[in-house]
């Protein structure tokens, strides 16, 4: 159900074919133009299933979205980027990744919840290596118990392969668990939240650089504390610089 909600939110802004990989296929799915279900045999590892299904994309150019995403604007321009780049993905938020002796510390970890790539020999080799590396690392410490081990393997493979890789801004993968600064419209809200639509509307009600903190967002979602925040902001604006 979560994946279908995400796909439908994208379909409202992106009139493109959408495929949801589901195991098992939902019996109560209501078909609609542009949205189809692709059943698969699930393993006991959801991260491995994710990588394998990414490799099963039927498209020449693909945008992958985690199930806990809400799309609030068009993403078609990501496909245009693939005329020049092999893959586009955003940095992780809130941390820089596990120490890896094979990867420079300045090559930060990438969040695989929103990805765009084109099908070619380079990306096929990369995705196959990502799966193989993840499978090997998932049995080892410190990755065996880490929920981000798929991203650690992704980082290693991204460094080792000669991909034309583009880093996306946080507007295309807005992680609601961490503080962030955005400039353009937020297009993908990533994370589970009671009212992601309301958060997106508040974020996009202004233009230009603006900061987000999870605590402030929770306070702003409540009528009483929202009034207090507005008073504080008005007073801070009246203070002489």
PDB file of N, CA, C and O in Angstrom, residues 103-170:
ATOM      1  N   UNK A 103      37.913   3.841  -0.261  1.00  0.00           N
ATOM      2  CA  UNK A 103      37.200   5.023  -0.761  1.00  0.00           C
ATOM      3  C   UNK A 103      37.656   6.252   0.017  1.00  0.00           C
ATOM      4  O   UNK A 103      37.692   6.223   1.250  1.00  0.00           O
ATOM      5  N   UNK A 104      37.997   7.352  -0.658  1.00  0.00           N
ATOM      6  CA  UNK A 104      38.380   8.575   0.063  1.00  0.00           C
ATOM      7  C   UNK A 104      37.240   9.063   0.956  1.00  0.00           C
ATOM      8  O   UNK A 104      36.061   8.983   0.590  1.00  0.00           O
ATOM      9  N   UNK A 105      37.587   9.567   2.122  1.00  0.00           N
ATOM     10  CA  UNK A 105      36.575  10.057   3.064  1.00  0.00           C
ATOM     11  C   UNK A 105      35.743  11.176   2.456  1.00  0.00           C
ATOM     12  O   UNK A 105      34.574  11.362   2.814  1.00  0.00           O
ATOM     13  N   UNK A 106      36.329  11.951   1.535  1.00  0.00           N
ATOM     14  CA  UNK A 106      35.607  13.067   0.916  1.00  0.00           C
ATOM     15  C   UNK A 106      34.581  12.608  -0.119  1.00  0.00           C
ATOM     16  O   UNK A 106      33.793  13.428  -0.599  1.00  0.00           O
ATOM     17  N   UNK A 107      34.576  11.321  -0.444  1.00  0.00           N
ATOM     18  CA  UNK A 107      33.557  10.781  -1.347  1.00  0.00           C
ATOM     19  C   UNK A 107      32.409  10.274  -0.477  1.00  0.00           C
ATOM     20  O   UNK A 107      32.405   9.150  -0.005  1.00  0.00           O
ATOM     21  N   UNK A 108      31.435  11.144  -0.255  1.00  0.00           N
ATOM     22  CA  UNK A 108      30.396  10.880   0.732  1.00  0.00           C
ATOM     23  C   UNK A 108      29.429   9.793   0.276  1.00  0.00           C
ATOM     24  O   UNK A 108      29.271   9.530  -0.923  1.00  0.00           O
ATOM     25  N   UNK A 109      28.747   9.204   1.272  1.00  0.00           N
ATOM     26  CA  UNK A 109      27.768   8.175   0.980  1.00  0.00           C
ATOM     27  C   UNK A 109      26.573   8.777   0.254  1.00  0.00           C
ATOM     28  O   UNK A 109      26.218   9.938   0.435  1.00  0.00           O
ATOM     29  N   UNK A 110      25.915   7.951  -0.550  1.00  0.00           N
ATOM     30  CA  UNK A 110      24.801   8.373  -1.386  1.00  0.00           C
ATOM     31  C   UNK A 110      23.531   7.658  -0.940  1.00  0.00           C
ATOM     32  O   UNK A 110      23.561   6.478  -0.571  1.00  0.00           O
ATOM     33  N   UNK A 111      22.415   8.360  -0.979  1.00  0.00           N
ATOM     34  CA  UNK A 111      21.148   7.792  -0.546  1.00  0.00           C
ATOM     35  C   UNK A 111      20.455   7.147  -1.739  1.00  0.00           C
ATOM     36  O   UNK A 111      20.188   7.808  -2.750  1.00  0.00           O
ATOM     37  N   UNK A 112      20.153   5.871  -1.615  1.00  0.00           N
ATOM     38  CA  UNK A 112      19.593   5.124  -2.738  1.00  0.00           C
ATOM     39  C   UNK A 112      18.073   5.142  -2.770  1.00  0.00           C
ATOM     40  O   UNK A 112      17.461   4.380  -3.518  1.00  0.00           O
ATOM     41  N   UNK A 113      17.451   6.026  -1.984  1.00  0.00           N
ATOM     42  CA  UNK A 113      15.996   6.112  -1.979  1.00  0.00           C
ATOM     43  C   UNK A 113      15.410   6.827  -3.172  1.00  0.00           C
ATOM     44  O   UNK A 113      14.219   6.659  -3.484  1.00  0.00           O
ATOM     45  N   UNK A 114      16.221   7.637  -3.856  1.00  0.00           N
ATOM     46  CA  UNK A 114      15.817   8.300  -5.098  1.00  0.00           C
ATOM     47  C   UNK A 114      16.999   8.192  -6.054  1.00  0.00           C
ATOM     48  O   UNK A 114      18.084   8.714  -5.764  1.00  0.00           O
ATOM     49  N   UNK A 115      16.802   7.529  -7.157  1.00  0.00           N
ATOM     50  CA  UNK A 115      17.875   7.326  -8.128  1.00  0.00           C
ATOM     51  C   UNK A 115      17.323   7.459  -9.539  1.00  0.00           C
ATOM     52  O   UNK A 115      16.184   7.068  -9.804  1.00  0.00           O
ATOM     53  N   UNK A 116      18.147   8.004 -10.423  1.00  0.00           N
ATOM     54  CA  UNK A 116      17.817   8.003 -11.841  1.00  0.00           C
ATOM     55  C   UNK A 116      19.015   7.441 -12.594  1.00  0.00           C
ATOM     56  O   UNK A 116      20.164   7.780 -12.276  1.00  0.00           O
ATOM     57  N   UNK A 117      18.787   6.576 -13.560  1.00  0.00           N
ATOM     58  CA  UNK A 117      19.894   6.022 -14.339  1.00  0.00           C
ATOM     59  C   UNK A 117      19.393   5.612 -15.717  1.00  0.00           C
ATOM     60  O   UNK A 117      18.209   5.425 -15.942  1.00  0.00           O
ATOM     61  N   UNK A 118      20.344   5.516 -16.620  1.00  0.00           N
ATOM     62  CA  UNK A 118      20.017   5.027 -17.944  1.00  0.00           C
ATOM     63  C   UNK A 118      20.646   3.651 -18.132  1.00  0.00           C
ATOM     64  O   UNK A 118      21.687   3.334 -17.557  1.00  0.00           O
ATOM     65  N   UNK A 119      20.004   2.844 -18.939  1.00  0.00           N
ATOM     66  CA  UNK A 119      20.464   1.486 -19.165  1.00  0.00           C
ATOM     67  C   UNK A 119      21.587   1.483 -20.190  1.00  0.00           C
ATOM     68  O   UNK A 119      21.401   1.900 -21.335  1.00  0.00           O
ATOM     69  N   UNK A 120      22.762   1.066 -19.759  1.00  0.00           N
ATOM     70  CA  UNK A 120      23.898   0.877 -20.670  1.00  0.00           C
ATOM     71  C   UNK A 120      24.860  -0.117 -20.030  1.00  0.00           C
ATOM     72  O   UNK A 120      24.614  -0.634 -18.934  1.00  0.00           O
ATOM     73  N   UNK A 121      25.961  -0.395 -20.675  1.00  0.00           N
ATOM     74  CA  UNK A 121      26.900  -1.396 -20.157  1.00  0.00           C
ATOM     75  C   UNK A 121      27.499  -0.958 -18.830  1.00  0.00           C
ATOM     76  O   UNK A 121      27.719  -1.789 -17.939  1.00  0.00           O
ATOM     77  N   UNK A 122      27.757   0.334 -18.676  1.00  0.00           N
ATOM     78  CA  UNK A 122      28.376   0.813 -17.436  1.00  0.00           C
ATOM     79  C   UNK A 122      27.440   0.640 -16.243  1.00  0.00           C
ATOM     80  O   UNK A 122      27.842   0.159 -15.185  1.00  0.00           O
ATOM     81  N   UNK A 123      26.182   1.054 -16.416  1.00  0.00           N
ATOM     82  CA  UNK A 123      25.259   0.940 -15.278  1.00  0.00           C
ATOM     83  C   UNK A 123      24.890  -0.517 -15.006  1.00  0.00           C
ATOM     84  O   UNK A 123      24.692  -0.901 -13.846  1.00  0.00           O
ATOM     85  N   UNK A 124      24.815  -1.351 -16.049  1.00  0.00           N
ATOM     86  CA  UNK A 124      24.529  -2.774 -15.830  1.00  0.00           C
ATOM     87  C   UNK A 124      25.635  -3.428 -15.016  1.00  0.00           C
ATOM     88  O   UNK A 124      25.366  -4.193 -14.073  1.00  0.00           O
ATOM     89  N   UNK A 125      26.886  -3.112 -15.350  1.00  0.00           N
ATOM     90  CA  UNK A 125      28.017  -3.668 -14.598  1.00  0.00           C
ATOM     91  C   UNK A 125      28.022  -3.134 -13.175  1.00  0.00           C
ATOM     92  O   UNK A 125      28.296  -3.872 -12.216  1.00  0.00           O
ATOM     93  N   UNK A 126      27.720  -1.853 -13.013  1.00  0.00           N
ATOM     94  CA  UNK A 126      27.689  -1.255 -11.681  1.00  0.00           C
ATOM     95  C   UNK A 126      26.628  -1.902 -10.809  1.00  0.00           C
ATOM     96  O   UNK A 126      26.881  -2.279  -9.656  1.00  0.00           O
ATOM     97  N   UNK A 127      25.407  -2.038 -11.323  1.00  0.00           N
ATOM     98  CA  UNK A 127      24.312  -2.595 -10.530  1.00  0.00           C
ATOM     99  C   UNK A 127      24.574  -4.051 -10.162  1.00  0.00           C
ATOM    100  O   UNK A 127      24.242  -4.489  -9.046  1.00  0.00           O
ATOM    101  N   UNK A 128      25.168  -4.810 -11.081  1.00  0.00           N
ATOM    102  CA  UNK A 128      25.513  -6.196 -10.765  1.00  0.00           C
ATOM    103  C   UNK A 128      26.563  -6.249  -9.659  1.00  0.00           C
ATOM    104  O   UNK A 128      26.464  -7.079  -8.732  1.00  0.00           O
ATOM    105  N   UNK A 129      27.557  -5.376  -9.723  1.00  0.00           N
ATOM    106  CA  UNK A 129      28.588  -5.335  -8.692  1.00  0.00           C
ATOM    107  C   UNK A 129      28.010  -4.874  -7.359  1.00  0.00           C
ATOM    108  O   UNK A 129      28.415  -5.358  -6.285  1.00  0.00           O
ATOM    109  N   UNK A 130      27.071  -3.933  -7.411  1.00  0.00           N
ATOM    110  CA  UNK A 130      26.411  -3.477  -6.177  1.00  0.00           C
ATOM    111  C   UNK A 130      25.725  -4.648  -5.478  1.00  0.00           C
ATOM    112  O   UNK A 130      25.878  -4.838  -4.265  1.00  0.00           O
ATOM    113  N   UNK A 131      24.985  -5.456  -6.231  1.00  0.00           N
ATOM    114  CA  UNK A 131      24.328  -6.609  -5.623  1.00  0.00           C
ATOM    115  C   UNK A 131      25.341  -7.587  -5.029  1.00  0.00           C
ATOM    116  O   UNK A 131      25.201  -8.042  -3.886  1.00  0.00           O
ATOM    117  N   UNK A 132      26.381  -7.909  -5.789  1.00  0.00           N
ATOM    118  CA  UNK A 132      27.378  -8.866  -5.317  1.00  0.00           C
ATOM    119  C   UNK A 132      28.111  -8.341  -4.078  1.00  0.00           C
ATOM    120  O   UNK A 132      28.352  -9.088  -3.123  1.00  0.00           O
ATOM    121  N   UNK A 133      28.455  -7.058  -4.091  1.00  0.00           N
ATOM    122  CA  UNK A 133      29.151  -6.466  -2.949  1.00  0.00           C
ATOM    123  C   UNK A 133      28.255  -6.444  -1.724  1.00  0.00           C
ATOM    124  O   UNK A 133      28.691  -6.766  -0.613  1.00  0.00           O
ATOM    125  N   UNK A 134      26.997  -6.087  -1.925  1.00  0.00           N
ATOM    126  CA  UNK A 134      26.077  -6.064  -0.786  1.00  0.00           C
ATOM    127  C   UNK A 134      25.928  -7.454  -0.174  1.00  0.00           C
ATOM    128  O   UNK A 134      25.962  -7.617   1.052  1.00  0.00           O
ATOM    129  N   UNK A 135      25.740  -8.463  -1.013  1.00  0.00           N
ATOM    130  CA  UNK A 135      25.560  -9.829  -0.514  1.00  0.00           C
ATOM    131  C   UNK A 135      26.767 -10.251   0.317  1.00  0.00           C
ATOM    132  O   UNK A 135      26.631 -10.863   1.387  1.00  0.00           O
ATOM    133  N   UNK A 136      27.963  -9.922  -0.160  1.00  0.00           N
ATOM    134  CA  UNK A 136      29.181 -10.283   0.579  1.00  0.00           C
ATOM    135  C   UNK A 136      29.279  -9.498   1.885  1.00  0.00           C
ATOM    136  O   UNK A 136      29.577 -10.071   2.940  1.00  0.00           O
ATOM    137  N   UNK A 137      28.994  -8.195   1.836  1.00  0.00           N
ATOM    138  CA  UNK A 137      29.147  -7.353   3.023  1.00  0.00           C
ATOM    139  C   UNK A 137      28.050  -7.581   4.050  1.00  0.00           C
ATOM    140  O   UNK A 137      28.271  -7.362   5.243  1.00  0.00           O
ATOM    141  N   UNK A 138      26.878  -8.004   3.610  1.00  0.00           N
ATOM    142  CA  UNK A 138      25.768  -8.197   4.544  1.00  0.00           C
ATOM    143  C   UNK A 138      26.065  -9.284   5.565  1.00  0.00           C
ATOM    144  O   UNK A 138      25.402  -9.363   6.602  1.00  0.00           O
ATOM    145  N   UNK A 139      27.065 -10.113   5.291  1.00  0.00           N
ATOM    146  CA  UNK A 139      27.444 -11.179   6.227  1.00  0.00           C
ATOM    147  C   UNK A 139      28.564 -10.752   7.163  1.00  0.00           C
ATOM    148  O   UNK A 139      28.979 -11.520   8.032  1.00  0.00           O
ATOM    149  N   UNK A 140      29.103  -9.543   6.974  1.00  0.00           N
ATOM    150  CA  UNK A 140      30.285  -9.114   7.706  1.00  0.00           C
ATOM    151  C   UNK A 140      29.982  -7.936   8.617  1.00  0.00           C
ATOM    152  O   UNK A 140      29.073  -7.159   8.366  1.00  0.00           O
ATOM    153  N   UNK A 141      30.762  -7.783   9.664  1.00  0.00           N
ATOM    154  CA  UNK A 141      30.718  -6.583  10.488  1.00  0.00           C
ATOM    155  C   UNK A 141      31.578  -5.504   9.819  1.00  0.00           C
ATOM    156  O   UNK A 141      32.572  -5.824   9.167  1.00  0.00           O
ATOM    157  N   UNK A 142      31.241  -4.195   9.950  1.00  0.00           N
ATOM    158  CA  UNK A 142      30.127  -3.670  10.752  1.00  0.00           C
ATOM    159  C   UNK A 142      28.802  -3.612   9.997  1.00  0.00           C
ATOM    160  O   UNK A 142      27.850  -3.042  10.476  1.00  0.00           O
ATOM    161  N   UNK A 143      28.753  -4.213   8.803  1.00  0.00           N
ATOM    162  CA  UNK A 143      27.586  -4.034   7.949  1.00  0.00           C
ATOM    163  C   UNK A 143      26.481  -5.041   8.224  1.00  0.00           C
ATOM    164  O   UNK A 143      25.333  -4.810   7.859  1.00  0.00           O
ATOM    165  N   UNK A 144      26.809  -6.163   8.865  1.00  0.00           N
ATOM    166  CA  UNK A 144      25.839  -7.245   8.999  1.00  0.00           C
ATOM    167  C   UNK A 144      24.576  -6.796   9.713  1.00  0.00           C
ATOM    168  O   UNK A 144      23.472  -7.226   9.391  1.00  0.00           O
ATOM    169  N   UNK A 145      24.700  -5.890  10.669  1.00  0.00           N
ATOM    170  CA  UNK A 145      23.534  -5.428  11.420  1.00  0.00           C
ATOM    171  C   UNK A 145      23.142  -3.991  11.080  1.00  0.00           C
ATOM    172  O   UNK A 145      22.341  -3.387  11.768  1.00  0.00           O
ATOM    173  N   UNK A 146      23.717  -3.452  10.022  1.00  0.00           N
ATOM    174  CA  UNK A 146      23.482  -2.043   9.676  1.00  0.00           C
ATOM    175  C   UNK A 146      22.425  -1.936   8.586  1.00  0.00           C
ATOM    176  O   UNK A 146      22.519  -2.586   7.545  1.00  0.00           O
ATOM    177  N   UNK A 147      21.418  -1.099   8.841  1.00  0.00           N
ATOM    178  CA  UNK A 147      20.347  -0.931   7.861  1.00  0.00           C
ATOM    179  C   UNK A 147      20.816  -0.201   6.616  1.00  0.00           C
ATOM    180  O   UNK A 147      20.139  -0.213   5.599  1.00  0.00           O
ATOM    181  N   UNK A 148      21.967   0.463   6.697  1.00  0.00           N
ATOM    182  CA  UNK A 148      22.469   1.232   5.549  1.00  0.00           C
ATOM    183  C   UNK A 148      23.553   0.484   4.791  1.00  0.00           C
ATOM    184  O   UNK A 148      24.269   1.074   4.002  1.00  0.00           O
ATOM    185  N   UNK A 149      23.676  -0.816   5.014  1.00  0.00           N
ATOM    186  CA  UNK A 149      24.768  -1.542   4.364  1.00  0.00           C
ATOM    187  C   UNK A 149      24.625  -1.574   2.848  1.00  0.00           C
ATOM    188  O   UNK A 149      25.616  -1.681   2.130  1.00  0.00           O
ATOM    189  N   UNK A 150      23.391  -1.470   2.342  1.00  0.00           N
ATOM    190  CA  UNK A 150      23.243  -1.404   0.888  1.00  0.00           C
ATOM    191  C   UNK A 150      23.857  -0.121   0.344  1.00  0.00           C
ATOM    192  O   UNK A 150      24.434  -0.104  -0.751  1.00  0.00           O
ATOM    193  N   UNK A 151      23.770   0.968   1.119  1.00  0.00           N
ATOM    194  CA  UNK A 151      24.348   2.235   0.681  1.00  0.00           C
ATOM    195  C   UNK A 151      25.863   2.237   0.823  1.00  0.00           C
ATOM    196  O   UNK A 151      26.559   2.877   0.030  1.00  0.00           O
ATOM    197  N   UNK A 152      26.389   1.539   1.818  1.00  0.00           N
ATOM    198  CA  UNK A 152      27.837   1.413   1.937  1.00  0.00           C
ATOM    199  C   UNK A 152      28.403   0.675   0.728  1.00  0.00           C
ATOM    200  O   UNK A 152      29.435   1.066   0.169  1.00  0.00           O
ATOM    201  N   UNK A 153      27.731  -0.388   0.320  1.00  0.00           N
ATOM    202  CA  UNK A 153      28.160  -1.122  -0.870  1.00  0.00           C
ATOM    203  C   UNK A 153      28.005  -0.273  -2.120  1.00  0.00           C
ATOM    204  O   UNK A 153      28.847  -0.304  -3.026  1.00  0.00           O
ATOM    205  N   UNK A 154      26.941   0.507  -2.174  1.00  0.00           N
ATOM    206  CA  UNK A 154      26.720   1.407  -3.317  1.00  0.00           C
ATOM    207  C   UNK A 154      27.867   2.412  -3.422  1.00  0.00           C
ATOM    208  O   UNK A 154      28.383   2.677  -4.518  1.00  0.00           O
ATOM    209  N   UNK A 155      28.272   2.965  -2.281  1.00  0.00           N
ATOM    210  CA  UNK A 155      29.368   3.948  -2.271  1.00  0.00           C
ATOM    211  C   UNK A 155      30.657   3.331  -2.801  1.00  0.00           C
ATOM    212  O   UNK A 155      31.358   3.942  -3.615  1.00  0.00           O
ATOM    213  N   UNK A 156      30.991   2.130  -2.307  1.00  0.00           N
ATOM    214  CA  UNK A 156      32.199   1.469  -2.787  1.00  0.00           C
ATOM    215  C   UNK A 156      32.156   1.270  -4.300  1.00  0.00           C
ATOM    216  O   UNK A 156      33.111   1.577  -5.015  1.00  0.00           O
ATOM    217  N   UNK A 157      31.043   0.775  -4.801  1.00  0.00           N
ATOM    218  CA  UNK A 157      30.938   0.494  -6.230  1.00  0.00           C
ATOM    219  C   UNK A 157      30.926   1.772  -7.064  1.00  0.00           C
ATOM    220  O   UNK A 157      31.487   1.817  -8.161  1.00  0.00           O
ATOM    221  N   UNK A 158      30.277   2.825  -6.536  1.00  0.00           N
ATOM    222  CA  UNK A 158      30.266   4.103  -7.258  1.00  0.00           C
ATOM    223  C   UNK A 158      31.671   4.658  -7.406  1.00  0.00           C
ATOM    224  O   UNK A 158      31.995   5.296  -8.422  1.00  0.00           O
ATOM    225  N   UNK A 159      32.510   4.432  -6.396  1.00  0.00           N
ATOM    226  CA  UNK A 159      33.892   4.909  -6.474  1.00  0.00           C
ATOM    227  C   UNK A 159      34.714   4.057  -7.444  1.00  0.00           C
ATOM    228  O   UNK A 159      35.544   4.579  -8.186  1.00  0.00           O
ATOM    229  N   UNK A 160      34.465   2.761  -7.450  1.00  0.00           N
ATOM    230  CA  UNK A 160      35.297   1.852  -8.240  1.00  0.00           C
ATOM    231  C   UNK A 160      34.928   1.865  -9.727  1.00  0.00           C
ATOM    232  O   UNK A 160      35.785   1.610 -10.572  1.00  0.00           O
ATOM    233  N   UNK A 161      33.668   2.152 -10.042  1.00  0.00           N
ATOM    234  CA  UNK A 161      33.236   2.095 -11.438  1.00  0.00           C
ATOM    235  C   UNK A 161      33.349   3.470 -12.096  1.00  0.00           C
ATOM    236  O   UNK A 161      33.223   4.503 -11.447  1.00  0.00           O
ATOM    237  N   UNK A 162      33.544   3.462 -13.390  1.00  0.00           N
ATOM    238  CA  UNK A 162      33.698   4.708 -14.145  1.00  0.00           C
ATOM    239  C   UNK A 162      32.339   5.177 -14.661  1.00  0.00           C
ATOM    240  O   UNK A 162      32.070   5.240 -15.856  1.00  0.00           O
ATOM    241  N   UNK A 163      31.483   5.521 -13.702  1.00  0.00           N
ATOM    242  CA  UNK A 163      30.176   6.065 -14.036  1.00  0.00           C
ATOM    243  C   UNK A 163      30.252   7.575 -14.192  1.00  0.00           C
ATOM    244  O   UNK A 163      31.004   8.238 -13.478  1.00  0.00           O
ATOM    245  N   UNK A 164      29.443   8.108 -15.071  1.00  0.00           N
ATOM    246  CA  UNK A 164      29.229   9.556 -15.098  1.00  0.00           C
ATOM    247  C   UNK A 164      28.108   9.852 -14.113  1.00  0.00           C
ATOM    248  O   UNK A 164      26.928   9.727 -14.439  1.00  0.00           O
ATOM    249  N   UNK A 165      28.509  10.237 -12.916  1.00  0.00           N
ATOM    250  CA  UNK A 165      27.595  10.334 -11.779  1.00  0.00           C
ATOM    251  C   UNK A 165      27.313  11.788 -11.451  1.00  0.00           C
ATOM    252  O   UNK A 165      28.240  12.584 -11.288  1.00  0.00           O
ATOM    253  N   UNK A 166      26.043  12.136 -11.320  1.00  0.00           N
ATOM    254  CA  UNK A 166      25.636  13.485 -10.951  1.00  0.00           C
ATOM    255  C   UNK A 166      25.007  13.456  -9.561  1.00  0.00           C
ATOM    256  O   UNK A 166      24.170  12.600  -9.272  1.00  0.00           O
ATOM    257  N   UNK A 167      25.410  14.404  -8.699  1.00  0.00           N
ATOM    258  CA  UNK A 167      24.848  14.501  -7.355  1.00  0.00           C
ATOM    259  C   UNK A 167      23.666  15.465  -7.377  1.00  0.00           C
ATOM    260  O   UNK A 167      23.801  16.625  -7.764  1.00  0.00           O
ATOM    261  N   UNK A 168      22.519  14.984  -6.936  1.00  0.00           N
ATOM    262  CA  UNK A 168      21.304  15.794  -6.885  1.00  0.00           C
ATOM    263  C   UNK A 168      21.268  16.635  -5.612  1.00  0.00           C
ATOM    264  O   UNK A 168      21.828  16.256  -4.587  1.00  0.00           O
ATOM    265  N   UNK A 169      20.559  17.750  -5.678  1.00  0.00           N
ATOM    266  CA  UNK A 169      20.329  18.568  -4.497  1.00  0.00           C
ATOM    267  C   UNK A 169      19.276  17.946  -3.595  1.00  0.00           C
ATOM    268  O   UNK A 169      18.529  17.044  -4.006  1.00  0.00           O
ATOM    269  N   UNK A 170      19.186  18.414  -2.359  1.00  0.00           N
ATOM    270  CA  UNK A 170      18.230  17.827  -1.403  1.00  0.00           C
ATOM    271  C   UNK A 170      16.777  18.017  -1.801  1.00  0.00           C
ATOM    272  O   UNK A 170      15.904  17.323  -1.276  1.00  0.00           O
TER     273      UNK A 170
END
